[in-house]
C-alpha atoms as a PDB file:
ATOM      1  CA  MET A   1       0.000  -0.012  -0.045  1.00  0.00           C
ATOM      2  CA  PHE A   2       1.308   3.444  -0.979  1.00  0.00           C
ATOM      3  CA  VAL A   3       0.104   6.395   0.959  1.00  0.00           C
ATOM      4  CA  LEU A   4       0.909  10.017  -0.096  1.00  0.00           C
ATOM      5  CA  ARG A   5       0.026  12.951   2.069  1.00  0.00           C
ATOM      6  CA  VAL A   6       0.598  16.467   0.898  1.00  0.00           C
ATOM      7  CA  PHE A   7       0.057  19.323   3.297  1.00  0.00           C
ATOM      8  CA  VAL A   8      -0.591  22.820   1.970  1.00  0.00           C
ATOM      9  CA  VAL A   9      -0.770  25.718   4.378  1.00  0.00           C
ATOM     10  CA  CYS A  10      -1.616  29.251   3.480  1.00  0.00           C
ATOM     11  CA  HIS A  11      -2.609  32.306   5.578  1.00  0.00           C
ATOM     12  CA  LEU A  12      -5.634  34.225   4.514  1.00  0.00           C
ATOM     13  CA  PHE A  13      -5.966  37.881   5.290  1.00  0.00           C
ATOM     14  CA  TRP A  14      -9.519  39.227   5.056  1.00  0.00           C
ATOM     15  CA  GLY A  15      -9.621  42.824   3.952  1.00  0.00           C
ATOM     16  CA  SER A  16      -7.867  45.211   6.261  1.00  0.00           C
ATOM     17  CA  GLN A  17      -8.592  43.089   9.365  1.00  0.00           C
ATOM     18  CA  ALA A  18      -5.627  41.732  11.297  1.00  0.00           C
ATOM     19  CA  ASP A  19      -7.158  38.267  11.686  1.00  0.00           C
ATOM     20  CA  VAL A  20      -4.984  35.489  10.381  1.00  0.00           C
ATOM     21  CA  HIS A  21      -6.609  32.185   9.267  1.00  0.00           C
ATOM     22  CA  ALA A  22      -4.927  28.941   8.281  1.00  0.00           C
ATOM     23  CA  LEU A  23      -6.225  26.762   5.443  1.00  0.00           C
ATOM     24  CA  LEU A  24      -4.849  23.246   5.274  1.00  0.00           C
ATOM     25  CA  GLY A  25      -5.510  20.664   2.603  1.00  0.00           C
ATOM     26  CA  THR A  26      -4.647  17.030   3.183  1.00  0.00           C
ATOM     27  CA  TYR A  27      -4.595  14.659   0.229  1.00  0.00           C
ATOM     28  CA  THR A  28      -4.265  10.931   0.721  1.00  0.00           C
ATOM     29  CA  ALA A  29      -3.728   8.520  -2.173  1.00  0.00           C
ATOM     30  CA  VAL A  30      -3.785   4.781  -1.592  1.00  0.00           C
ATOM     31  CA  ASN A  31      -2.201   2.582  -4.224  1.00  0.00           C
ATOM     32  CA  THR A  32      -2.261   5.623  -6.535  1.00  0.00           C
ATOM     33  CA  ASP A  33      -5.708   4.694  -7.836  1.00  0.00           C
ATOM     34  CA  GLU A  34      -8.011   6.630  -5.556  1.00  0.00           C
ATOM     35  CA  PHE A  35      -7.573   9.690  -3.275  1.00  0.00           C
ATOM     36  CA  THR A  36      -9.304  11.649  -0.573  1.00  0.00           C
ATOM     37  CA  CYS A  37      -9.022  15.319   0.325  1.00  0.00           C
ATOM     38  CA  VAL A  38      -9.948  17.133   3.500  1.00  0.00           C
ATOM     39  CA  LEU A  39      -9.883  20.883   3.770  1.00  0.00           C
ATOM     40  CA  TRP A  40      -9.255  22.354   7.250  1.00  0.00           C
ATOM     41  CA  LEU A  41      -9.966  25.953   8.212  1.00  0.00           C
ATOM     42  CA  ASP A  42      -8.368  27.070  11.529  1.00  0.00           C
ATOM     43  CA  GLY A  43      -8.065  23.468  12.649  1.00  0.00           C
ATOM     44  CA  GLU A  44     -11.622  22.411  11.834  1.00  0.00           C
ATOM     45  CA  ALA A  45     -12.611  20.234   8.869  1.00  0.00           C
ATOM     46  CA  VAL A  46     -14.871  22.212   6.528  1.00  0.00           C
ATOM     47  CA  ASP A  47     -15.013  19.969   3.421  1.00  0.00           C
ATOM     48  CA  SER A  48     -14.001  16.430   2.399  1.00  0.00           C
ATOM     49  CA  TYR A  49     -13.937  14.779  -0.985  1.00  0.00           C
ATOM     50  CA  SER A  50     -13.444  11.195  -2.110  1.00  0.00           C
ATOM     51  CA  SER A  51     -12.635  10.263  -5.745  1.00  0.00           C
ATOM     52  CA  ASN A  52     -14.137   6.818  -5.071  1.00  0.00           C
ATOM     53  CA  GLY A  53     -17.763   8.117  -5.092  1.00  0.00           C
ATOM     54  CA  ARG A  54     -16.947  11.533  -6.484  1.00  0.00           C
ATOM     55  CA  VAL A  55     -18.819  13.070  -3.599  1.00  0.00           C
ATOM     56  CA  SER A  56     -18.007  16.315  -1.820  1.00  0.00           C
ATOM     57  CA  MET A  57     -19.154  16.325   1.820  1.00  0.00           C
ATOM     58  CA  PRO A  58     -19.388  19.714   3.446  1.00  0.00           C
ATOM     59  CA  CYS A  59     -18.603  19.498   7.170  1.00  0.00           C
ATOM     60  CA  ARG A  60     -20.062  22.914   8.230  1.00  0.00           C
ATOM     61  CA  ASN A  61     -23.493  24.436   7.751  1.00  0.00           C
ATOM     62  CA  TRP A  62     -22.116  27.498   5.931  1.00  0.00           C
ATOM     63  CA  MET A  63     -20.488  25.077   3.412  1.00  0.00           C
ATOM     64  CA  ARG A  64     -23.810  23.280   2.839  1.00  0.00           C
ATOM     65  CA  GLU A  65     -25.774  26.453   2.188  1.00  0.00           C
ATOM     66  CA  GLY A  66     -25.549  29.517  -0.012  1.00  0.00           C
ATOM     67  CA  ARG A  67     -22.271  30.515  -1.574  1.00  0.00           C
ATOM     68  CA  GLY A  68     -20.216  27.693  -0.115  1.00  0.00           C
ATOM     69  CA  HIS A  69     -22.380  25.012  -1.655  1.00  0.00           C
ATOM     70  CA  SER A  70     -22.262  26.442  -5.126  1.00  0.00           C
ATOM     71  CA  LEU A  71     -18.551  27.109  -4.989  1.00  0.00           C
ATOM     72  CA  TRP A  72     -17.488  23.595  -3.914  1.00  0.00           C
ATOM     73  CA  ASN A  73     -19.904  21.819  -6.333  1.00  0.00           C
ATOM     74  CA  SER A  74     -18.759  23.810  -9.343  1.00  0.00           C
ATOM     75  CA  VAL A  75     -16.258  23.263 -12.102  1.00  0.00           C
ATOM     76  CA  LYS A  76     -13.459  23.998  -9.562  1.00  0.00           C
ATOM     77  CA  ARG A  77     -14.168  20.685  -7.818  1.00  0.00           C
ATOM     78  CA  LEU A  78     -13.885  18.829 -11.160  1.00  0.00           C
ATOM     79  CA  ASN A  79     -10.664  20.641 -11.891  1.00  0.00           C
ATOM     80  CA  MET A  80      -9.266  19.683  -8.472  1.00  0.00           C
ATOM     81  CA  GLU A  81     -10.002  16.003  -9.223  1.00  0.00           C
ATOM     82  CA  HIS A  82      -8.379  16.224 -12.651  1.00  0.00           C
ATOM     83  CA  TRP A  83      -5.283  17.841 -11.088  1.00  0.00           C
ATOM     84  CA  ASN A  84      -5.027  15.200  -8.404  1.00  0.00           C
ATOM     85  CA  ARG A  85      -5.433  12.336 -10.792  1.00  0.00           C
ATOM     86  CA  GLY A  86      -2.528  13.766 -12.775  1.00  0.00           C
ATOM     87  CA  ARG A  87      -0.417  13.752  -9.654  1.00  0.00           C
ATOM     88  CA  THR A  88      -1.227  10.090  -8.844  1.00  0.00           C
ATOM     89  CA  ASP A  89      -0.322   9.207 -12.515  1.00  0.00           C
ATOM     90  CA  ILE A  90       3.080  10.717 -11.888  1.00  0.00           C
ATOM     91  CA  LEU A  91       3.467   8.568  -8.771  1.00  0.00           C
ATOM     92  CA  LYS A  92       2.628   5.436 -10.738  1.00  0.00           C
ATOM     93  CA  MET A  93       5.746   6.094 -12.934  1.00  0.00           C
ATOM     94  CA  THR A  94       8.127   6.142  -9.994  1.00  0.00           C
END
């Protein structure tokens, strides 16, 4: 079994406010065929995705409703899957 975990951390600054937020994405690929992704905002899971069922599961009410729902179920989600599949294809070659 091959497991790949990639951690991406970025700080988000909202307008002129001095608040700092941390966004963390964890990607796990097992045997380079399937992957899962969990997005964390300030240490709390806000969204998860599995390529197995191609289902995005919002973890917070604000992600299930309104703007969050339409954003994560848009073309951006499909692009993320395409990008991740390309990365797992690279791992198959090594």
